[in-house]
Amino acid sequence: MNADLEQWNGLRQPEPTLPSRYYLDAAHFKLELQKIWYRHWVYLCRSEALPGPRSFGTFKVGTQTVLLVRDDAGVLRAFHNTCRHRGAALCSAESGRLPAAAITCRYHAFTYGLDGKFLRRPLHGRDMPDIEQDLSLYAVPLREWNGFVFVHVGATPAQDPEEYFRADAAALQNWPLGSLRIAHSQERTVACNWKILWENYNECLHCPGVHPNLSRLVPIYRRGIMEPKDDANWSEHAGRAEPEFRGGLRAGAASWTSDGKPHGIPFAGLTTRERELGYLYLSYPPSIYLVAHVDYVRVVQFLPLGPAQTRVSAQWLVAPESLSQPGFDIQPAVEFVTQVMAEDAGICELVQQGLGSEAHQAGVLMPEEYDVYRFQDWVRGELAR
Amino acid sequence: MNADLEQWNGLRQPEPTLPSRYYLDAAHFKLELQKIWYRHWVYLCRSEALPGPRSFGTFKVGTQTVLLVRDDAGVLRAFHNTCRHRGAALCSAESGRLPAAAITCRYHAFTYGLDGKFLRRPLHGRDMPDIEQDLSLYAVPLREWNGFVFVHVGATPAQDPEEYFRADAAALQNWPLGSLRIAHSQERTVACNWKILWENYNECLHCPGVHPNLSRLVPIYRRGIMEPKDDANWSEHAGRAEPEFRGGLRAGAASWTSDGKPHGIPFAGLTTRERELGYLYLSYPPSIYLVAHVDYVRVVQFLPLGPAQTRVSAQWLVAPESLSQPGFDIQPAVEFVTQVMAEDAGICELVQQGLGSEAHQAGVLMPEEYDVYRFQDWVRGELAR
Amino acid sequence: MNADLEQWNGLRQPEPTLPSRYYLDAAHFKLELQKIWYRHWVYLCRSEALPGPRSFGTFKVGTQTVLLVRDDAGVLRAFHNTCRHRGAALCSAESGRLPAAAITCRYHAFTYGLDGKFLRRPLHGRDMPDIEQDLSLYAVPLREWNGFVFVHVGATPAQDPEEYFRADAAALQNWPLGSLRIAHSQERTVACNWKILWENYNECLHCPGVHPNLSRLVPIYRRGIMEPKDDANWSEHAGRAEPEFRGGLRAGAASWTSDGKPHGIPFAGLTTRERELGYLYLSYPPSIYLVAHVDYVRVVQFLPLGPAQTRVSAQWLVAPESLSQPGFDIQPAVEFVTQVMAEDAGICELVQQGLGSEAHQAGVLMPEEYDVYRFQDWVRGELAR
């Protein structure tokens, strides 16, 4: 029993949650934009969303709008979507293709290269004094990692990008992330603070009650835990092969789809253990987590719109060969996960509502919520910088 | 004349009203929630609105949501509508019936007795360290008085409830308030501060212009006053029996209905004077006033939604025998009063609009507005605590 | 070349624009209401909008509502739209005619003369102590200038009205402004700060790109400048008669209409130069500018609704004889200008969007934007008082 406890994942004691006002207060929301959202690398889109030279997209991160542009050599860059001259927004469409290899402001035709360099302003044939000031676009640092485009909105990255992307990425090294293609996308606005969605993602104590279908597909979830050592008495079941104790999918199922069958061409390089488990997570707060299955990878993206509003987007990625396979249908994967995400959205909105009580200064975390604690501790740390 | 003036109700001199900003400013509104709405007993509903064991209702008072629940022994209790664990709202419907004699949070199945006591959390068969912390629901003090359910949202009641309910309640001692039943309910949102509605309730100087029908039914209102001694020269008319001078309904009328006739079975225990007068008021600011007639009692409830928004609800209560009487029709009472309340709502919204002028720091009260002064003085006192 | 530069209108060096937060921040918006909008004479309407005795209109300036009333002798006066008694709005309609030569509050029948003097309050036959306090309406200073009605909402005018109206008005002395009549009116809400609209009005560097039709009609605009000496090398073209260099309309055009022809009866008193030029501006920030043509004068009015919302109204004024002329049609003038104004509104909304970037503390003004600089310097000065 002592040996069990030593390896047990659970929190050793109940821990207070973050204060309720962190989820309600408009001034605190602005602080989190500055300290977290503008200080971390934030996922915007898959690289393929800007499919060729001169394609562009605009993305809102908090109150800021980022303009992504691909140049003629295929290089992606990001800028604040603002002209240096009088401040007009450069592109107002969500996405499109520039008519030339330059960004020209519609207001006064100030023109910038696709590398953001100031090229020219309208002279209309007259002499003008030189302007010493560098009028190049406000650059936004950008990194691509396996086809995922990340930007850093604020002035100084909180973290070295290498460190950031190295982190747990090895866990998905057998998935060909870089070559995957979008089979389906969807998005919705959820009436809750972005942190509530992350906290919900970080525990499965809610699974038995909130996700009946998912708990049937992943039997260990039915026990309210994520993996064997979330159980304080894990050694009692250490030898048992049933998925209820060992993790993984129910007998006969191979992927997170409505019928449990894989519907895309399974990825070739997975280990037996990875195929047996049937799901693997990778998360990069504050903006993205991945769930990798044998036939598809789901990308979930959070973008904060206000203290009590978050945009949640999801993409279903598959191997390119799946897309070109006759009869390929992603719907069984979309249906299954859309229901799970709707269940999460509904319950997260209830949390937002309940946190408004003035009697409720903070909640309390149970042992199984050790990853919620880890997330909240990360938030505390970022706010304390 | 000196003797007249001694007994005269009127203000001896014009008094300034509350400052305009008390009706406009968002920060002041929050202060009033804390100092008034959460420090006083607030009326939520009639007891019959939760008709049996396990029935519940949710009610918003300012920014707070109160959950009312009736237990299997019929006892009503109130709680903040928030789970102690992660803060989820416990009930999201306005009203309903619980499936069991317990309140179970939909998020992680934390379960509470109908007395609010923490009962259990999901263990899924594992040992967990004991949690010392009391995880019972946040209780909200509740009092029932003659079928009216009051709660106290904040930590410490501003007033002893006995003192509160004793107040003027004797005035209605001949009405069987506790046994009355709801014959009709309605509600609307009025675009004005809650105090404007109370100030409007507290004077009849506006009656001749705003309420022509009511002023015909209650002739003294046509004179802009509420009772004989509101007139500085009251003794001139002291001996006159006409309702214009003595108060009470016009000749031939017995109740506040569109035809002046009572439509419910008249209450048996009223005195001759009460029957002759035809209306009697009882008010419990900030949330409720009653108007009692020979055949029905009207309940009017104010709940603040914002500096310039108030929810106004009204209920028409009658004797249970009226409800079961063949052909009983409450409509003549509903119609008459609905028009009066619409007239009040319209004029109160004009006041909210006009108070926005930066030139208008405050208004001025006329002698007849002595009860407006009393109300505003009470507000000043509560804010000064 | 040195001589050229001396007479050149252009800014000698790039100048920073106003800080971006002046266009975004709610507290700064309130400061501008106090320091600019309530301290300057603001245009409300043409006098003819209140066509006869007892006609009234209500107008919003910032958060304040001004009531205009014409008395039986034809005199216009302005008041805060607020009753001195309990603060009710006196008139809720946008315009109308009073039923008597008095303003009577609908709430308690406090009555004021059309000169704002307190006349009476309801006495209902009773004696009341005298009220020493002056209960006359809160007066708003008003000036009529050539049929344009201006008011001053705050306590003390920032400027002597004579000084204000004298300013540049001589420029339009040959137009019979006082006798003009409204041929057409329209309005829209533009999602930008009021200053962006003024800045846009104050330069033509945007004309070639934003206003193709206008730049064809006024060829010098095609060069991004407003007049010859906006060009640093103006003397090179000093002798040239083409409108591209000299200003004025394209050959064959006489007015700002869709076909370039005048459609109203041309004003008789214009000089040859005024007829040749075809347009002349007169601006009274913060609320109005005029553009005078040979056959009509356009009035453009800005009224601030919020940091990012401005109401833009326009009126087309013509000689009374034009209105009574058979077959008179203002549409060619309306069509032409409506397109120009829509182009301006669209681009100004892009500026509001782009200014939200946290990287963009301020923009930079080009030499041609000397009038934008002058406007921004005026704003700085007003805020510094």
PDB file of C-alpha atoms in Angstrom, chain B residues 6-161:
ATOM      1  CA  GLU B   6     -49.294  69.823  12.801  1.00  0.00           C
ATOM      2  CA  GLN B   7     -51.138  66.756  11.600  1.00  0.00           C
ATOM      3  CA  TRP B   8     -50.346  67.331   7.934  1.00  0.00           C
ATOM      4  CA  ASN B   9     -48.317  64.518   6.298  1.00  0.00           C
ATOM      5  CA  GLY B  10     -46.506  66.796   3.882  1.00  0.00           C
ATOM      6  CA  LEU B  11     -42.834  67.635   3.816  1.00  0.00           C
ATOM      7  CA  ARG B  12     -42.239  70.997   5.527  1.00  0.00           C
ATOM      8  CA  GLN B  13     -39.779  72.083   2.877  1.00  0.00           C
ATOM      9  CA  PRO B  14     -38.629  70.944  -0.543  1.00  0.00           C
ATOM     10  CA  GLU B  15     -35.998  68.246  -0.153  1.00  0.00           C
ATOM     11  CA  PRO B  16     -33.346  67.257  -2.684  1.00  0.00           C
ATOM     12  CA  THR B  17     -33.747  63.811  -4.215  1.00  0.00           C
ATOM     13  CA  LEU B  18     -30.939  61.243  -4.285  1.00  0.00           C
ATOM     14  CA  PRO B  19     -28.110  62.250  -6.643  1.00  0.00           C
ATOM     15  CA  SER B  20     -28.717  61.333 -10.287  1.00  0.00           C
ATOM     16  CA  ARG B  21     -25.595  59.215 -10.408  1.00  0.00           C
ATOM     17  CA  TYR B  22     -27.193  56.748  -7.953  1.00  0.00           C
ATOM     18  CA  TYR B  23     -29.425  55.745 -10.855  1.00  0.00           C
ATOM     19  CA  LEU B  24     -26.802  55.618 -13.586  1.00  0.00           C
ATOM     20  CA  ASP B  25     -23.446  54.521 -12.293  1.00  0.00           C
ATOM     21  CA  ALA B  26     -22.440  50.849 -12.600  1.00  0.00           C
ATOM     22  CA  ALA B  27     -20.154  51.003  -9.558  1.00  0.00           C
ATOM     23  CA  HIS B  28     -22.900  52.538  -7.445  1.00  0.00           C
ATOM     24  CA  PHE B  29     -25.259  49.789  -8.593  1.00  0.00           C
ATOM     25  CA  LYS B  30     -22.805  47.173  -7.298  1.00  0.00           C
ATOM     26  CA  LEU B  31     -22.607  49.059  -4.007  1.00  0.00           C
ATOM     27  CA  GLU B  32     -26.391  48.948  -3.672  1.00  0.00           C
ATOM     28  CA  LEU B  33     -26.376  45.212  -4.368  1.00  0.00           C
ATOM     29  CA  GLN B  34     -23.941  44.748  -1.478  1.00  0.00           C
ATOM     30  CA  LYS B  35     -25.407  47.276   0.934  1.00  0.00           C
ATOM     31  CA  ILE B  36     -29.097  46.808   0.215  1.00  0.00           C
ATOM     32  CA  TRP B  37     -29.997  43.767  -1.870  1.00  0.00           C
ATOM     33  CA  TYR B  38     -27.643  41.299  -0.214  1.00  0.00           C
ATOM     34  CA  ARG B  39     -28.175  42.770   3.287  1.00  0.00           C
ATOM     35  CA  HIS B  40     -31.964  42.593   3.313  1.00  0.00           C
ATOM     36  CA  TRP B  41     -34.563  39.870   3.151  1.00  0.00           C
ATOM     37  CA  VAL B  42     -35.625  39.602  -0.466  1.00  0.00           C
ATOM     38  CA  TYR B  43     -38.893  38.088  -1.639  1.00  0.00           C
ATOM     39  CA  LEU B  44     -38.449  35.281  -4.165  1.00  0.00           C
ATOM     40  CA  CYS B  45     -41.821  33.598  -4.676  1.00  0.00           C
ATOM     41  CA  ARG B  46     -44.922  32.247  -3.077  1.00  0.00           C
ATOM     42  CA  SER B  47     -44.385  28.968  -1.292  1.00  0.00           C
ATOM     43  CA  GLU B  48     -46.837  27.254  -3.638  1.00  0.00           C
ATOM     44  CA  ALA B  49     -44.427  27.870  -6.533  1.00  0.00           C
ATOM     45  CA  LEU B  50     -42.539  24.836  -5.158  1.00  0.00           C
ATOM     46  CA  PRO B  51     -45.545  22.601  -4.871  1.00  0.00           C
ATOM     47  CA  GLY B  52     -44.254  19.347  -3.433  1.00  0.00           C
ATOM     48  CA  PRO B  53     -41.320  17.306  -2.156  1.00  0.00           C
ATOM     49  CA  ARG B  54     -38.147  17.671  -4.250  1.00  0.00           C
ATOM     50  CA  SER B  55     -39.482  20.608  -6.245  1.00  0.00           C
ATOM     51  CA  PHE B  56     -36.936  23.340  -6.864  1.00  0.00           C
ATOM     52  CA  GLY B  57     -36.667  26.802  -8.362  1.00  0.00           C
ATOM     53  CA  THR B  58     -33.774  29.099  -9.290  1.00  0.00           C
ATOM     54  CA  PHE B  59     -33.972  32.868  -8.775  1.00  0.00           C
ATOM     55  CA  LYS B  60     -31.624  35.684  -9.672  1.00  0.00           C
ATOM     56  CA  VAL B  61     -31.041  38.429  -7.096  1.00  0.00           C
ATOM     57  CA  GLY B  62     -28.620  40.947  -8.561  1.00  0.00           C
ATOM     58  CA  THR B  63     -25.746  38.821  -9.892  1.00  0.00           C
ATOM     59  CA  GLN B  64     -26.468  35.933  -7.527  1.00  0.00           C
ATOM     60  CA  THR B  65     -28.523  32.824  -8.248  1.00  0.00           C
ATOM     61  CA  VAL B  66     -30.442  31.258  -5.391  1.00  0.00           C
ATOM     62  CA  LEU B  67     -31.617  27.651  -5.495  1.00  0.00           C
ATOM     63  CA  LEU B  68     -34.791  26.902  -3.528  1.00  0.00           C
ATOM     64  CA  VAL B  69     -35.558  23.267  -2.730  1.00  0.00           C
ATOM     65  CA  ARG B  70     -38.361  21.603  -0.805  1.00  0.00           C
ATOM     66  CA  ASP B  71     -37.388  18.458   1.077  1.00  0.00           C
ATOM     67  CA  ASP B  72     -39.442  15.310   1.544  1.00  0.00           C
ATOM     68  CA  ALA B  73     -40.833  16.655   4.828  1.00  0.00           C
ATOM     69  CA  GLY B  74     -42.006  19.780   3.016  1.00  0.00           C
ATOM     70  CA  VAL B  75     -39.320  22.075   4.418  1.00  0.00           C
ATOM     71  CA  LEU B  76     -38.029  24.745   2.040  1.00  0.00           C
ATOM     72  CA  ARG B  77     -34.364  25.670   2.017  1.00  0.00           C
ATOM     73  CA  ALA B  78     -32.210  27.985  -0.051  1.00  0.00           C
ATOM     74  CA  PHE B  79     -28.623  27.662  -1.272  1.00  0.00           C
ATOM     75  CA  HIS B  80     -26.245  29.365  -3.620  1.00  0.00           C
ATOM     76  CA  ASN B  81     -26.721  27.475  -6.876  1.00  0.00           C
ATOM     77  CA  THR B  82     -23.075  26.399  -6.941  1.00  0.00           C
ATOM     78  CA  CYS B  83     -21.321  23.094  -6.358  1.00  0.00           C
ATOM     79  CA  ARG B  84     -18.598  23.278  -3.705  1.00  0.00           C
ATOM     80  CA  HIS B  85     -16.231  21.162  -5.783  1.00  0.00           C
ATOM     81  CA  ARG B  86     -15.490  22.991  -9.038  1.00  0.00           C
ATOM     82  CA  GLY B  87     -18.268  25.551  -8.935  1.00  0.00           C
ATOM     83  CA  ALA B  88     -20.748  24.210 -11.506  1.00  0.00           C
ATOM     84  CA  ALA B  89     -24.310  25.520 -11.343  1.00  0.00           C
ATOM     85  CA  LEU B  90     -26.384  22.776  -9.710  1.00  0.00           C
ATOM     86  CA  CYS B  91     -29.714  23.435 -11.441  1.00  0.00           C
ATOM     87  CA  SER B  92     -30.027  25.304 -14.694  1.00  0.00           C
ATOM     88  CA  ALA B  93     -33.803  25.146 -15.152  1.00  0.00           C
ATOM     89  CA  GLU B  94     -36.013  27.891 -13.680  1.00  0.00           C
ATOM     90  CA  SER B  95     -38.019  25.263 -11.865  1.00  0.00           C
ATOM     91  CA  GLY B  96     -38.587  21.537 -11.808  1.00  0.00           C
ATOM     92  CA  ARG B  97     -38.541  18.452  -9.632  1.00  0.00           C
ATOM     93  CA  LEU B  98     -35.397  16.635  -8.533  1.00  0.00           C
ATOM     94  CA  PRO B  99     -35.282  12.943  -9.478  1.00  0.00           C
ATOM     95  CA  ALA B 100     -34.240  11.936  -5.931  1.00  0.00           C
ATOM     96  CA  ALA B 101     -34.107  13.299  -2.397  1.00  0.00           C
ATOM     97  CA  ALA B 102     -30.678  14.752  -3.116  1.00  0.00           C
ATOM     98  CA  ILE B 103     -28.962  17.426  -5.195  1.00  0.00           C
ATOM     99  CA  THR B 104     -26.394  15.845  -7.470  1.00  0.00           C
ATOM    100  CA  CYS B 105     -24.026  18.022  -9.463  1.00  0.00           C
ATOM    101  CA  ARG B 106     -24.085  17.046 -13.122  1.00  0.00           C
ATOM    102  CA  TYR B 107     -20.358  17.635 -13.492  1.00  0.00           C
ATOM    103  CA  HIS B 108     -18.724  15.151 -11.092  1.00  0.00           C
ATOM    104  CA  ALA B 109     -21.717  13.774  -9.202  1.00  0.00           C
ATOM    105  CA  PHE B 110     -20.922  15.486  -5.910  1.00  0.00           C
ATOM    106  CA  THR B 111     -24.113  14.853  -3.973  1.00  0.00           C
ATOM    107  CA  TYR B 112     -25.805  16.907  -1.265  1.00  0.00           C
ATOM    108  CA  GLY B 113     -28.838  16.282   0.919  1.00  0.00           C
ATOM    109  CA  LEU B 114     -31.869  18.503   0.512  1.00  0.00           C
ATOM    110  CA  ASP B 115     -30.652  20.143   3.724  1.00  0.00           C
ATOM    111  CA  GLY B 116     -27.470  21.085   1.831  1.00  0.00           C
ATOM    112  CA  LYS B 117     -25.231  18.639   3.701  1.00  0.00           C
ATOM    113  CA  PHE B 118     -22.441  17.112   1.663  1.00  0.00           C
ATOM    114  CA  LEU B 119     -23.256  13.423   1.237  1.00  0.00           C
ATOM    115  CA  ARG B 120     -20.711  11.877  -1.106  1.00  0.00           C
ATOM    116  CA  ARG B 121     -18.363  12.301  -3.978  1.00  0.00           C
ATOM    117  CA  PRO B 122     -17.576   9.749  -6.667  1.00  0.00           C
ATOM    118  CA  LEU B 123     -15.077   7.200  -5.417  1.00  0.00           C
ATOM    119  CA  HIS B 124     -15.291   4.621  -8.177  1.00  0.00           C
ATOM    120  CA  GLY B 125     -14.067   1.983  -5.740  1.00  0.00           C
ATOM    121  CA  ARG B 126     -10.816   3.591  -4.656  1.00  0.00           C
ATOM    122  CA  ASP B 127      -9.534   4.718  -1.292  1.00  0.00           C
ATOM    123  CA  MET B 128      -9.063   8.429  -0.885  1.00  0.00           C
ATOM    124  CA  PRO B 129      -7.753  10.515   1.967  1.00  0.00           C
ATOM    125  CA  ASP B 130     -10.497  12.055   4.010  1.00  0.00           C
ATOM    126  CA  ILE B 131     -11.375  15.659   3.260  1.00  0.00           C
ATOM    127  CA  GLU B 132     -11.637  17.620   6.468  1.00  0.00           C
ATOM    128  CA  GLN B 133     -13.167  20.666   4.822  1.00  0.00           C
ATOM    129  CA  ASP B 134     -16.945  20.977   5.144  1.00  0.00           C
ATOM    130  CA  LEU B 135     -18.217  20.684   1.579  1.00  0.00           C
ATOM    131  CA  SER B 136     -21.863  21.362   2.343  1.00  0.00           C
ATOM    132  CA  LEU B 137     -23.715  23.769   0.068  1.00  0.00           C
ATOM    133  CA  TYR B 138     -23.504  27.485   0.773  1.00  0.00           C
ATOM    134  CA  ALA B 139     -26.687  28.046   2.770  1.00  0.00           C
ATOM    135  CA  VAL B 140     -28.864  31.071   2.141  1.00  0.00           C
ATOM    136  CA  PRO B 141     -31.060  32.011   5.132  1.00  0.00           C
ATOM    137  CA  LEU B 142     -34.750  31.625   4.313  1.00  0.00           C
ATOM    138  CA  ARG B 143     -37.962  32.736   6.026  1.00  0.00           C
ATOM    139  CA  GLU B 144     -41.513  32.000   5.110  1.00  0.00           C
ATOM    140  CA  TRP B 145     -44.098  34.517   6.190  1.00  0.00           C
ATOM    141  CA  ASN B 146     -47.697  33.827   5.303  1.00  0.00           C
ATOM    142  CA  GLY B 147     -46.693  31.899   2.216  1.00  0.00           C
ATOM    143  CA  PHE B 148     -44.176  34.493   1.054  1.00  0.00           C
ATOM    144  CA  VAL B 149     -40.647  33.103   0.707  1.00  0.00           C
ATOM    145  CA  PHE B 150     -37.840  35.490   1.593  1.00  0.00           C
ATOM    146  CA  VAL B 151     -34.092  34.865   1.453  1.00  0.00           C
ATOM    147  CA  HIS B 152     -31.066  36.727   2.621  1.00  0.00           C
ATOM    148  CA  VAL B 153     -28.310  36.454   0.019  1.00  0.00           C
ATOM    149  CA  GLY B 154     -25.381  38.051   1.862  1.00  0.00           C
ATOM    150  CA  ALA B 155     -23.503  36.817   4.896  1.00  0.00           C
ATOM    151  CA  THR B 156     -25.249  38.671   7.729  1.00  0.00           C
ATOM    152  CA  PRO B 157     -28.865  39.831   7.716  1.00  0.00           C
ATOM    153  CA  ALA B 158     -29.119  43.590   8.082  1.00  0.00           C
ATOM    154  CA  GLN B 159     -32.075  43.199  10.339  1.00  0.00           C
ATOM    155  CA  ASP B 160     -33.602  40.658  12.636  1.00  0.00           C
ATOM    156  CA  PRO B 161     -36.229  38.874  10.561  1.00  0.00           C
TER     157      PRO B 161
END
